[in-house]
């Protein structure tokens, strides 16, 4: 699906909603609440990223879970599954409307490859994200959960996303190798689906939990079989990404065997209950994006605090990297 291609991923859904005047920071469901209260707002953000050059649209299911929806919305399990299904439908509708309005030739034509012109990626956030306590930025919860516990917790959302017809799963912002490996083991129950895994990392060498990044990449490759199509980093400070990619590239699998995916945040710090604080260090899109591409990144986009204008800048640089 990815070999020989470059793709522009979308940016931060919640932070783009915030910039549009819709407050989600501090909400235990984060942007997933809008699936219940204002789904059109989500579709508008998807459309804004498509208009900015994104080829891959990520569903608004990062902080969605069956238990979370039942607890915070007071709805049934069936209704909770319907909301996750809706996250896929909104992304699909945004893509269809974009193509109808622009035509595929006019829509980021430098990036049209093969049968796939746009992809919908089902967001599978970590267990910690749905605890709404910032624990995805440490991953310490994996010490108290078995692999079976993690598989059982992730299964309903993965099943709903696959059932709704996503093109690929984005297993993202994973703080610990243990959780990534558990989700990859779960994927064996859904043999038709492909996925990428991206870790959240605290420095240029380690995941937020403390795993050596190169070892985490290697273990995912060994576990993922042919269902794993890419591995990399997201929701991490941009200044760490080149170091992380170099570390991963120093040992098998190479980017030619397993493509890399990167989508950093802006470098700010997440404060539980408050949101993102403290503008991160400034960085050059031109210098960094070109370097990440040279280091094997086939998918490049943005995460928290990177909006449509940032994706437009990334798309512009990526067009010269094809």
PDB file of C-alpha atoms in Angstrom:
ATOM      1  CA  UNK A   1       0.000   0.000   0.000  1.00  0.00           C
ATOM      2  CA  UNK A   2       2.832   2.437   0.791  1.00  0.00           C
ATOM      3  CA  UNK A   3       5.999   1.253  -0.946  1.00  0.00           C
ATOM      4  CA  UNK A   4       7.232   3.750  -3.504  1.00  0.00           C
ATOM      5  CA  UNK A   5       4.680   6.389  -2.546  1.00  0.00           C
ATOM      6  CA  UNK A   6       4.658   9.493  -0.391  1.00  0.00           C
ATOM      7  CA  UNK A   7       1.557  10.623   1.441  1.00  0.00           C
ATOM      8  CA  UNK A   8       0.501  13.797   3.225  1.00  0.00           C
ATOM      9  CA  UNK A   9      -1.379  13.103   6.442  1.00  0.00           C
ATOM     10  CA  UNK A  10      -3.802  15.516   8.087  1.00  0.00           C
ATOM     11  CA  UNK A  11      -3.122  17.472  11.286  1.00  0.00           C
ATOM     12  CA  UNK A  12      -4.537  17.942  14.759  1.00  0.00           C
ATOM     13  CA  UNK A  13      -8.325  17.593  14.778  1.00  0.00           C
ATOM     14  CA  UNK A  14      -8.954  18.806  18.332  1.00  0.00           C
ATOM     15  CA  UNK A  15      -6.612  21.772  18.140  1.00  0.00           C
ATOM     16  CA  UNK A  16      -8.160  22.830  14.823  1.00  0.00           C
ATOM     17  CA  UNK A  17     -11.596  22.647  16.438  1.00  0.00           C
ATOM     18  CA  UNK A  18     -10.265  24.795  19.293  1.00  0.00           C
ATOM     19  CA  UNK A  19      -8.951  27.364  16.820  1.00  0.00           C
ATOM     20  CA  UNK A  20     -12.448  27.487  15.356  1.00  0.00           C
ATOM     21  CA  UNK A  21     -13.951  28.325  18.732  1.00  0.00           C
ATOM     22  CA  UNK A  22     -15.079  24.844  19.804  1.00  0.00           C
ATOM     23  CA  UNK A  23     -13.626  23.944  23.204  1.00  0.00           C
ATOM     24  CA  UNK A  24     -12.652  20.303  23.706  1.00  0.00           C
ATOM     25  CA  UNK A  25      -9.514  20.456  25.876  1.00  0.00           C
ATOM     26  CA  UNK A  26     -10.262  19.111  29.344  1.00  0.00           C
ATOM     27  CA  UNK A  27     -13.247  17.098  28.115  1.00  0.00           C
ATOM     28  CA  UNK A  28     -12.870  13.397  29.023  1.00  0.00           C
ATOM     29  CA  UNK A  29     -14.042  12.494  25.506  1.00  0.00           C
ATOM     30  CA  UNK A  30     -11.999  15.254  23.845  1.00  0.00           C
ATOM     31  CA  UNK A  31     -12.953  15.717  20.177  1.00  0.00           C
ATOM     32  CA  UNK A  32     -14.871  12.414  20.192  1.00  0.00           C
ATOM     33  CA  UNK A  33     -17.722  14.158  22.055  1.00  0.00           C
ATOM     34  CA  UNK A  34     -18.550  16.047  18.873  1.00  0.00           C
ATOM     35  CA  UNK A  35     -19.528  12.791  17.208  1.00  0.00           C
ATOM     36  CA  UNK A  36     -22.554  13.058  19.522  1.00  0.00           C
ATOM     37  CA  UNK A  37     -23.038  16.834  19.728  1.00  0.00           C
ATOM     38  CA  UNK A  38     -21.759  18.372  16.477  1.00  0.00           C
ATOM     39  CA  UNK A  39     -20.613  15.882  13.811  1.00  0.00           C
ATOM     40  CA  UNK A  40     -20.706  18.555  11.100  1.00  0.00           C
ATOM     41  CA  UNK A  41     -17.889  20.391  12.884  1.00  0.00           C
ATOM     42  CA  UNK A  42     -15.709  17.298  12.549  1.00  0.00           C
ATOM     43  CA  UNK A  43     -16.463  16.959   8.860  1.00  0.00           C
ATOM     44  CA  UNK A  44     -15.589  20.618   8.297  1.00  0.00           C
ATOM     45  CA  UNK A  45     -12.161  20.065   9.860  1.00  0.00           C
ATOM     46  CA  UNK A  46     -11.609  17.008   7.663  1.00  0.00           C
ATOM     47  CA  UNK A  47     -12.527  19.162   4.650  1.00  0.00           C
ATOM     48  CA  UNK A  48     -10.099  21.895   5.698  1.00  0.00           C
ATOM     49  CA  UNK A  49      -7.235  19.391   5.779  1.00  0.00           C
ATOM     50  CA  UNK A  50      -8.184  17.993   2.389  1.00  0.00           C
ATOM     51  CA  UNK A  51      -8.265  21.507   0.978  1.00  0.00           C
ATOM     52  CA  UNK A  52      -4.758  21.998   2.408  1.00  0.00           C
ATOM     53  CA  UNK A  53      -3.332  18.971   0.584  1.00  0.00           C
ATOM     54  CA  UNK A  54      -3.884  16.045   2.952  1.00  0.00           C
ATOM     55  CA  UNK A  55      -4.323  12.663   1.306  1.00  0.00           C
ATOM     56  CA  UNK A  56      -4.955  10.673   4.456  1.00  0.00           C
ATOM     57  CA  UNK A  57      -7.797  11.661   6.766  1.00  0.00           C
ATOM     58  CA  UNK A  58      -7.800  10.260  10.293  1.00  0.00           C
ATOM     59  CA  UNK A  59     -11.089   9.492  12.007  1.00  0.00           C
ATOM     60  CA  UNK A  60     -12.159  11.293  15.180  1.00  0.00           C
ATOM     61  CA  UNK A  61     -11.980   8.089  17.219  1.00  0.00           C
ATOM     62  CA  UNK A  62      -8.658   8.657  19.021  1.00  0.00           C
ATOM     63  CA  UNK A  63     -10.296   9.172  22.412  1.00  0.00           C
ATOM     64  CA  UNK A  64     -13.416   7.177  21.624  1.00  0.00           C
ATOM     65  CA  UNK A  65     -14.203   4.001  23.524  1.00  0.00           C
ATOM     66  CA  UNK A  66     -17.310   2.016  24.311  1.00  0.00           C
ATOM     67  CA  UNK A  67     -16.882   2.428  28.104  1.00  0.00           C
ATOM     68  CA  UNK A  68     -16.083   6.121  27.716  1.00  0.00           C
ATOM     69  CA  UNK A  69     -19.144   6.873  25.612  1.00  0.00           C
ATOM     70  CA  UNK A  70     -21.382   4.905  27.958  1.00  0.00           C
ATOM     71  CA  UNK A  71     -20.003   6.666  31.033  1.00  0.00           C
ATOM     72  CA  UNK A  72     -19.877  10.234  29.769  1.00  0.00           C
ATOM     73  CA  UNK A  73     -22.832  10.272  27.370  1.00  0.00           C
ATOM     74  CA  UNK A  74     -25.126   7.792  29.135  1.00  0.00           C
ATOM     75  CA  UNK A  75     -25.781   5.834  25.944  1.00  0.00           C
ATOM     76  CA  UNK A  76     -26.028   2.136  25.172  1.00  0.00           C
ATOM     77  CA  UNK A  77     -23.201  -0.020  23.888  1.00  0.00           C
ATOM     78  CA  UNK A  78     -24.897  -0.209  20.494  1.00  0.00           C
ATOM     79  CA  UNK A  79     -25.149   3.573  20.307  1.00  0.00           C
ATOM     80  CA  UNK A  80     -21.477   3.878  21.280  1.00  0.00           C
ATOM     81  CA  UNK A  81     -20.500   1.578  18.415  1.00  0.00           C
ATOM     82  CA  UNK A  82     -22.664   3.686  16.105  1.00  0.00           C
ATOM     83  CA  UNK A  83     -20.668   6.795  17.062  1.00  0.00           C
ATOM     84  CA  UNK A  84     -17.393   5.104  16.166  1.00  0.00           C
ATOM     85  CA  UNK A  85     -18.944   4.018  12.876  1.00  0.00           C
ATOM     86  CA  UNK A  86     -20.027   7.626  12.333  1.00  0.00           C
ATOM     87  CA  UNK A  87     -16.415   8.789  12.662  1.00  0.00           C
ATOM     88  CA  UNK A  88     -15.590   6.748   9.559  1.00  0.00           C
ATOM     89  CA  UNK A  89     -18.663   7.943   7.658  1.00  0.00           C
ATOM     90  CA  UNK A  90     -17.757  11.601   8.291  1.00  0.00           C
ATOM     91  CA  UNK A  91     -14.246  11.113   6.942  1.00  0.00           C
ATOM     92  CA  UNK A  92     -15.590   9.278   3.889  1.00  0.00           C
ATOM     93  CA  UNK A  93     -18.142  12.014   3.226  1.00  0.00           C
ATOM     94  CA  UNK A  94     -15.473  14.705   3.465  1.00  0.00           C
ATOM     95  CA  UNK A  95     -13.282  12.883   0.944  1.00  0.00           C
ATOM     96  CA  UNK A  96     -16.179  12.247  -1.442  1.00  0.00           C
ATOM     97  CA  UNK A  97     -17.275  15.868  -1.330  1.00  0.00           C
ATOM     98  CA  UNK A  98     -13.709  17.076  -1.829  1.00  0.00           C
ATOM     99  CA  UNK A  99     -13.264  14.933  -4.923  1.00  0.00           C
ATOM    100  CA  UNK A 100     -16.642  16.016  -6.265  1.00  0.00           C
ATOM    101  CA  UNK A 101     -15.787  19.682  -5.758  1.00  0.00           C
ATOM    102  CA  UNK A 102     -12.188  19.616  -6.967  1.00  0.00           C
ATOM    103  CA  UNK A 103     -11.869  16.567  -9.172  1.00  0.00           C
ATOM    104  CA  UNK A 104      -9.055  14.136  -8.479  1.00  0.00           C
ATOM    105  CA  UNK A 105      -6.731  15.863 -10.927  1.00  0.00           C
ATOM    106  CA  UNK A 106      -7.091  19.170  -9.126  1.00  0.00           C
ATOM    107  CA  UNK A 107      -6.741  17.685  -5.685  1.00  0.00           C
ATOM    108  CA  UNK A 108      -3.060  17.346  -4.760  1.00  0.00           C
ATOM    109  CA  UNK A 109      -2.352  15.851  -8.169  1.00  0.00           C
ATOM    110  CA  UNK A 110       1.341  15.369  -7.398  1.00  0.00           C
ATOM    111  CA  UNK A 111       0.353  12.656  -4.975  1.00  0.00           C
ATOM    112  CA  UNK A 112      -2.059  10.531  -6.953  1.00  0.00           C
ATOM    113  CA  UNK A 113      -0.663   6.999  -7.099  1.00  0.00           C
ATOM    114  CA  UNK A 114      -2.196   3.733  -8.182  1.00  0.00           C
ATOM    115  CA  UNK A 115      -5.742   2.889  -7.136  1.00  0.00           C
ATOM    116  CA  UNK A 116      -5.685   4.900  -3.914  1.00  0.00           C
ATOM    117  CA  UNK A 117      -5.952   8.680  -4.146  1.00  0.00           C
ATOM    118  CA  UNK A 118      -7.125   9.268  -0.585  1.00  0.00           C
ATOM    119  CA  UNK A 119      -7.170   7.017   2.473  1.00  0.00           C
ATOM    120  CA  UNK A 120      -9.323   7.010   5.591  1.00  0.00           C
ATOM    121  CA  UNK A 121      -7.303   5.926   8.612  1.00  0.00           C
ATOM    122  CA  UNK A 122      -9.146   4.684  11.679  1.00  0.00           C
ATOM    123  CA  UNK A 123      -7.558   6.265  14.740  1.00  0.00           C
ATOM    124  CA  UNK A 124      -6.759   3.791  17.516  1.00  0.00           C
ATOM    125  CA  UNK A 125      -5.451   5.798  20.442  1.00  0.00           C
ATOM    126  CA  UNK A 126      -3.843   4.233  23.517  1.00  0.00           C
ATOM    127  CA  UNK A 127      -5.652   3.005  26.605  1.00  0.00           C
ATOM    128  CA  UNK A 128      -4.255   5.965  28.502  1.00  0.00           C
ATOM    129  CA  UNK A 129      -5.930   8.516  26.235  1.00  0.00           C
ATOM    130  CA  UNK A 130      -9.371   7.274  27.205  1.00  0.00           C
ATOM    131  CA  UNK A 131      -8.549   7.636  30.890  1.00  0.00           C
ATOM    132  CA  UNK A 132      -8.404  11.421  30.279  1.00  0.00           C
ATOM    133  CA  UNK A 133      -5.574  11.840  32.773  1.00  0.00           C
ATOM    134  CA  UNK A 134      -2.605  12.327  30.463  1.00  0.00           C
ATOM    135  CA  UNK A 135      -1.300   8.823  31.179  1.00  0.00           C
ATOM    136  CA  UNK A 136      -0.636   8.217  27.475  1.00  0.00           C
ATOM    137  CA  UNK A 137       2.334  10.524  27.960  1.00  0.00           C
ATOM    138  CA  UNK A 138       3.929   8.151  30.461  1.00  0.00           C
ATOM    139  CA  UNK A 139       2.471   4.726  29.670  1.00  0.00           C
ATOM    140  CA  UNK A 140       2.880   3.586  33.254  1.00  0.00           C
ATOM    141  CA  UNK A 141      -0.530   1.934  33.137  1.00  0.00           C
ATOM    142  CA  UNK A 142       0.925  -0.980  31.157  1.00  0.00           C
ATOM    143  CA  UNK A 143       2.548  -2.153  34.396  1.00  0.00           C
ATOM    144  CA  UNK A 144      -0.905  -2.953  35.752  1.00  0.00           C
ATOM    145  CA  UNK A 145      -2.464  -4.416  32.614  1.00  0.00           C
ATOM    146  CA  UNK A 146      -1.740  -7.771  31.017  1.00  0.00           C
ATOM    147  CA  UNK A 147      -1.493  -8.255  27.271  1.00  0.00           C
ATOM    148  CA  UNK A 148      -4.912  -9.923  27.419  1.00  0.00           C
ATOM    149  CA  UNK A 149      -6.341  -6.921  29.281  1.00  0.00           C
ATOM    150  CA  UNK A 150      -5.065  -4.569  26.581  1.00  0.00           C
ATOM    151  CA  UNK A 151      -6.344  -6.761  23.755  1.00  0.00           C
ATOM    152  CA  UNK A 152      -9.786  -7.039  25.341  1.00  0.00           C
ATOM    153  CA  UNK A 153      -9.984  -3.285  25.898  1.00  0.00           C
ATOM    154  CA  UNK A 154      -8.990  -2.351  22.335  1.00  0.00           C
ATOM    155  CA  UNK A 155     -11.073  -5.019  20.568  1.00  0.00           C
ATOM    156  CA  UNK A 156     -14.505  -3.267  20.435  1.00  0.00           C
ATOM    157  CA  UNK A 157     -13.178  -0.066  18.845  1.00  0.00           C
ATOM    158  CA  UNK A 158     -10.967  -1.919  16.370  1.00  0.00           C
ATOM    159  CA  UNK A 159     -13.917  -4.119  15.411  1.00  0.00           C
ATOM    160  CA  UNK A 160     -16.146  -1.068  14.903  1.00  0.00           C
ATOM    161  CA  UNK A 161     -13.565   0.746  12.747  1.00  0.00           C
ATOM    162  CA  UNK A 162     -12.842  -2.306  10.615  1.00  0.00           C
ATOM    163  CA  UNK A 163     -16.550  -3.024  10.282  1.00  0.00           C
ATOM    164  CA  UNK A 164     -17.136   0.541   9.114  1.00  0.00           C
ATOM    165  CA  UNK A 165     -14.650   0.053   6.289  1.00  0.00           C
ATOM    166  CA  UNK A 166     -11.538   2.077   7.089  1.00  0.00           C
ATOM    167  CA  UNK A 167      -8.683   1.688   4.614  1.00  0.00           C
ATOM    168  CA  UNK A 168      -6.051   1.359   7.322  1.00  0.00           C
ATOM    169  CA  UNK A 169      -5.759   1.621  11.095  1.00  0.00           C
ATOM    170  CA  UNK A 170      -3.617   4.329  12.669  1.00  0.00           C
ATOM    171  CA  UNK A 171      -2.435   2.804  15.935  1.00  0.00           C
ATOM    172  CA  UNK A 172      -1.121   6.070  17.294  1.00  0.00           C
ATOM    173  CA  UNK A 173       0.401   7.913  20.238  1.00  0.00           C
ATOM    174  CA  UNK A 174       1.336   4.579  21.790  1.00  0.00           C
ATOM    175  CA  UNK A 175       3.665   5.172  24.772  1.00  0.00           C
ATOM    176  CA  UNK A 176       4.890   1.622  25.335  1.00  0.00           C
ATOM    177  CA  UNK A 177       5.952  -1.288  23.155  1.00  0.00           C
ATOM    178  CA  UNK A 178       3.838  -3.652  25.267  1.00  0.00           C
ATOM    179  CA  UNK A 179       0.618  -1.936  24.198  1.00  0.00           C
ATOM    180  CA  UNK A 180       1.648  -1.732  20.537  1.00  0.00           C
ATOM    181  CA  UNK A 181       2.436  -5.440  20.481  1.00  0.00           C
ATOM    182  CA  UNK A 182      -0.890  -6.257  22.140  1.00  0.00           C
ATOM    183  CA  UNK A 183      -2.820  -4.348  19.454  1.00  0.00           C
ATOM    184  CA  UNK A 184      -0.808  -5.994  16.690  1.00  0.00           C
ATOM    185  CA  UNK A 185      -1.663  -9.371  18.215  1.00  0.00           C
ATOM    186  CA  UNK A 186      -5.326  -8.321  18.183  1.00  0.00           C
ATOM    187  CA  UNK A 187      -5.108  -7.542  14.456  1.00  0.00           C
ATOM    188  CA  UNK A 188      -4.778 -11.254  13.717  1.00  0.00           C
ATOM    189  CA  UNK A 189      -8.515 -11.406  14.442  1.00  0.00           C
ATOM    190  CA  UNK A 190      -9.051  -8.995  11.524  1.00  0.00           C
ATOM    191  CA  UNK A 191      -6.763 -10.416   8.821  1.00  0.00           C
ATOM    192  CA  UNK A 192      -7.968  -8.129   6.027  1.00  0.00           C
ATOM    193  CA  UNK A 193      -6.932  -4.880   7.713  1.00  0.00           C
ATOM    194  CA  UNK A 194      -3.560  -3.144   7.483  1.00  0.00           C
ATOM    195  CA  UNK A 195      -2.168  -0.785  10.103  1.00  0.00           C
ATOM    196  CA  UNK A 196       0.642   1.528  11.012  1.00  0.00           C
ATOM    197  CA  UNK A 197       2.005   2.002  14.528  1.00  0.00           C
ATOM    198  CA  UNK A 198       3.361   5.290  15.811  1.00  0.00           C
ATOM    199  CA  UNK A 199       4.878   5.833  19.240  1.00  0.00           C
ATOM    200  CA  UNK A 200       4.862   8.945  21.365  1.00  0.00           C
ATOM    201  CA  UNK A 201       8.443   9.604  22.417  1.00  0.00           C
ATOM    202  CA  UNK A 202      10.006  11.697  25.175  1.00  0.00           C
ATOM    203  CA  UNK A 203      13.421  12.221  23.602  1.00  0.00           C
ATOM    204  CA  UNK A 204      15.456  11.230  20.566  1.00  0.00           C
ATOM    205  CA  UNK A 205      15.896   7.609  21.664  1.00  0.00           C
ATOM    206  CA  UNK A 206      13.017   6.427  23.877  1.00  0.00           C
ATOM    207  CA  UNK A 207       9.247   6.056  23.889  1.00  0.00           C
ATOM    208  CA  UNK A 208       7.348   7.911  26.586  1.00  0.00           C
ATOM    209  CA  UNK A 209       7.350   4.744  28.654  1.00  0.00           C
ATOM    210  CA  UNK A 210      11.089   4.326  28.264  1.00  0.00           C
ATOM    211  CA  UNK A 211      11.455   1.601  25.639  1.00  0.00           C
ATOM    212  CA  UNK A 212      14.391   2.005  23.303  1.00  0.00           C
ATOM    213  CA  UNK A 213      12.728   3.192  20.092  1.00  0.00           C
ATOM    214  CA  UNK A 214      14.792   0.980  17.795  1.00  0.00           C
ATOM    215  CA  UNK A 215      13.833  -2.082  19.827  1.00  0.00           C
ATOM    216  CA  UNK A 216      10.159  -1.103  19.769  1.00  0.00           C
ATOM    217  CA  UNK A 217      10.285  -0.791  15.977  1.00  0.00           C
ATOM    218  CA  UNK A 218      12.001  -4.158  15.636  1.00  0.00           C
ATOM    219  CA  UNK A 219       9.500  -5.903  17.917  1.00  0.00           C
ATOM    220  CA  UNK A 220       6.558  -4.433  16.012  1.00  0.00           C
ATOM    221  CA  UNK A 221       8.038  -5.633  12.738  1.00  0.00           C
ATOM    222  CA  UNK A 222       8.474  -9.143  14.115  1.00  0.00           C
ATOM    223  CA  UNK A 223       4.927  -9.203  15.523  1.00  0.00           C
ATOM    224  CA  UNK A 224       3.081  -7.376  12.758  1.00  0.00           C
ATOM    225  CA  UNK A 225       3.592  -9.786   9.874  1.00  0.00           C
ATOM    226  CA  UNK A 226       2.167  -8.441   6.619  1.00  0.00           C
ATOM    227  CA  UNK A 227      -0.528  -6.421   8.381  1.00  0.00           C
ATOM    228  CA  UNK A 228       1.953  -3.791   9.554  1.00  0.00           C
ATOM    229  CA  UNK A 229       2.607  -1.338   6.717  1.00  0.00           C
ATOM    230  CA  UNK A 230       4.551   1.420   8.502  1.00  0.00           C
ATOM    231  CA  UNK A 231       5.993   2.400  11.863  1.00  0.00           C
ATOM    232  CA  UNK A 232       7.112   5.694  13.316  1.00  0.00           C
ATOM    233  CA  UNK A 233       6.449   8.585  15.673  1.00  0.00           C
ATOM    234  CA  UNK A 234       3.583  10.961  16.388  1.00  0.00           C
ATOM    235  CA  UNK A 235       2.557  13.524  18.995  1.00  0.00           C
ATOM    236  CA  UNK A 236       6.187  14.071  19.918  1.00  0.00           C
ATOM    237  CA  UNK A 237       8.338  17.228  19.758  1.00  0.00           C
ATOM    238  CA  UNK A 238       9.533  17.775  16.185  1.00  0.00           C
ATOM    239  CA  UNK A 239      13.150  18.258  17.227  1.00  0.00           C
ATOM    240  CA  UNK A 240      13.356  14.578  18.279  1.00  0.00           C
ATOM    241  CA  UNK A 241      12.092  12.993  15.064  1.00  0.00           C
ATOM    242  CA  UNK A 242      15.283  12.923  13.002  1.00  0.00           C
ATOM    243  CA  UNK A 243      17.188  11.285  15.840  1.00  0.00           C
ATOM    244  CA  UNK A 244      14.457   8.694  16.292  1.00  0.00           C
ATOM    245  CA  UNK A 245      14.386   7.886  12.587  1.00  0.00           C
ATOM    246  CA  UNK A 246      18.168   7.504  12.480  1.00  0.00           C
ATOM    247  CA  UNK A 247      18.054   5.166  15.450  1.00  0.00           C
ATOM    248  CA  UNK A 248      15.358   3.031  13.835  1.00  0.00           C
ATOM    249  CA  UNK A 249      17.292   2.967  10.556  1.00  0.00           C
ATOM    250  CA  UNK A 250      20.500   1.759  12.212  1.00  0.00           C
ATOM    251  CA  UNK A 251      19.124  -1.788  12.444  1.00  0.00           C
ATOM    252  CA  UNK A 252      16.550  -3.875  10.555  1.00  0.00           C
ATOM    253  CA  UNK A 253      13.908  -3.384   9.334  1.00  0.00           C
ATOM    254  CA  UNK A 254      15.007  -0.686   6.896  1.00  0.00           C
ATOM    255  CA  UNK A 255      12.554   1.939   5.575  1.00  0.00           C
ATOM    256  CA  UNK A 256      12.568   0.069   2.254  1.00  0.00           C
ATOM    257  CA  UNK A 257      11.167  -2.968   4.070  1.00  0.00           C
ATOM    258  CA  UNK A 258       8.939  -1.126   6.549  1.00  0.00           C
ATOM    259  CA  UNK A 259       8.167   2.511   5.640  1.00  0.00           C
ATOM    260  CA  UNK A 260       8.251   5.213   8.311  1.00  0.00           C
ATOM    261  CA  UNK A 261       5.495   7.611   9.296  1.00  0.00           C
ATOM    262  CA  UNK A 262       5.950  10.843  11.247  1.00  0.00           C
ATOM    263  CA  UNK A 263       3.498  13.453  12.472  1.00  0.00           C
ATOM    264  CA  UNK A 264       4.838  15.573  15.310  1.00  0.00           C
ATOM    265  CA  UNK A 265       3.043  17.967  17.613  1.00  0.00           C
ATOM    266  CA  UNK A 266       4.154  21.582  17.881  1.00  0.00           C
ATOM    267  CA  UNK A 267       6.530  20.880  20.771  1.00  0.00           C
ATOM    268  CA  UNK A 268       4.184  22.091  23.503  1.00  0.00           C
ATOM    269  CA  UNK A 269       3.484  20.216  26.743  1.00  0.00           C
ATOM    270  CA  UNK A 270       0.213  18.508  27.581  1.00  0.00           C
ATOM    271  CA  UNK A 271      -1.179  19.375  31.026  1.00  0.00           C
ATOM    272  CA  UNK A 272      -3.968  17.056  32.179  1.00  0.00           C
ATOM    273  CA  UNK A 273      -7.274  18.877  32.594  1.00  0.00           C
ATOM    274  CA  UNK A 274      -5.957  22.017  30.877  1.00  0.00           C
ATOM    275  CA  UNK A 275      -4.612  21.075  27.456  1.00  0.00           C
ATOM    276  CA  UNK A 276      -1.485  22.205  25.607  1.00  0.00           C
ATOM    277  CA  UNK A 277       0.698  24.845  27.211  1.00  0.00           C
ATOM    278  CA  UNK A 278       3.977  26.589  26.370  1.00  0.00           C
ATOM    279  CA  UNK A 279       4.792  27.102  22.730  1.00  0.00           C
ATOM    280  CA  UNK A 280       7.514  24.692  21.660  1.00  0.00           C
ATOM    281  CA  UNK A 281      10.732  25.530  19.904  1.00  0.00           C
ATOM    282  CA  UNK A 282      10.424  26.918  16.406  1.00  0.00           C
ATOM    283  CA  UNK A 283      11.346  24.612  13.563  1.00  0.00           C
ATOM    284  CA  UNK A 284      11.709  24.802   9.837  1.00  0.00           C
ATOM    285  CA  UNK A 285       9.220  22.815   7.781  1.00  0.00           C
ATOM    286  CA  UNK A 286      11.524  22.877   4.772  1.00  0.00           C
ATOM    287  CA  UNK A 287      14.597  21.573   6.590  1.00  0.00           C
ATOM    288  CA  UNK A 288      12.805  19.007   8.726  1.00  0.00           C
ATOM    289  CA  UNK A 289      10.340  17.599   6.193  1.00  0.00           C
ATOM    290  CA  UNK A 290      13.008  17.075   3.552  1.00  0.00           C
ATOM    291  CA  UNK A 291      15.234  15.372   6.113  1.00  0.00           C
ATOM    292  CA  UNK A 292      12.451  13.112   7.365  1.00  0.00           C
ATOM    293  CA  UNK A 293      11.717  12.110   3.795  1.00  0.00           C
ATOM    294  CA  UNK A 294      15.393  11.280   3.238  1.00  0.00           C
ATOM    295  CA  UNK A 295      15.340   9.202   6.424  1.00  0.00           C
ATOM    296  CA  UNK A 296      12.557   7.031   5.031  1.00  0.00           C
ATOM    297  CA  UNK A 297       9.298   8.711   6.004  1.00  0.00           C
ATOM    298  CA  UNK A 298       6.594   7.855   3.464  1.00  0.00           C
ATOM    299  CA  UNK A 299       3.774   9.500   5.445  1.00  0.00           C
ATOM    300  CA  UNK A 300       4.286  12.954   6.931  1.00  0.00           C
ATOM    301  CA  UNK A 301       1.698  15.124   8.628  1.00  0.00           C
ATOM    302  CA  UNK A 302       0.945  16.861  11.889  1.00  0.00           C
ATOM    303  CA  UNK A 303      -0.532  16.098  15.271  1.00  0.00           C
ATOM    304  CA  UNK A 304      -1.640  18.364  18.113  1.00  0.00           C
ATOM    305  CA  UNK A 305      -1.419  22.116  17.475  1.00  0.00           C
ATOM    306  CA  UNK A 306      -0.601  21.695  13.791  1.00  0.00           C
ATOM    307  CA  UNK A 307      -3.507  22.837  11.663  1.00  0.00           C
ATOM    308  CA  UNK A 308      -4.467  23.217   8.000  1.00  0.00           C
ATOM    309  CA  UNK A 309      -1.875  25.931   7.284  1.00  0.00           C
ATOM    310  CA  UNK A 310       0.849  23.641   8.628  1.00  0.00           C
ATOM    311  CA  UNK A 311      -0.355  20.751   6.478  1.00  0.00           C
ATOM    312  CA  UNK A 312      -0.416  23.043   3.457  1.00  0.00           C
ATOM    313  CA  UNK A 313       3.245  23.912   4.120  1.00  0.00           C
ATOM    314  CA  UNK A 314       4.156  20.244   4.530  1.00  0.00           C
ATOM    315  CA  UNK A 315       2.302  19.323   1.305  1.00  0.00           C
ATOM    316  CA  UNK A 316       4.175  22.028  -0.563  1.00  0.00           C
ATOM    317  CA  UNK A 317       7.540  20.664   0.565  1.00  0.00           C
ATOM    318  CA  UNK A 318       6.504  17.063  -0.047  1.00  0.00           C
ATOM    319  CA  UNK A 319       5.608  17.849  -3.656  1.00  0.00           C
ATOM    320  CA  UNK A 320       9.306  18.461  -4.332  1.00  0.00           C
ATOM    321  CA  UNK A 321      10.282  15.199  -2.644  1.00  0.00           C
ATOM    322  CA  UNK A 322       8.349  12.825  -4.934  1.00  0.00           C
TER     323      UNK A 322
END
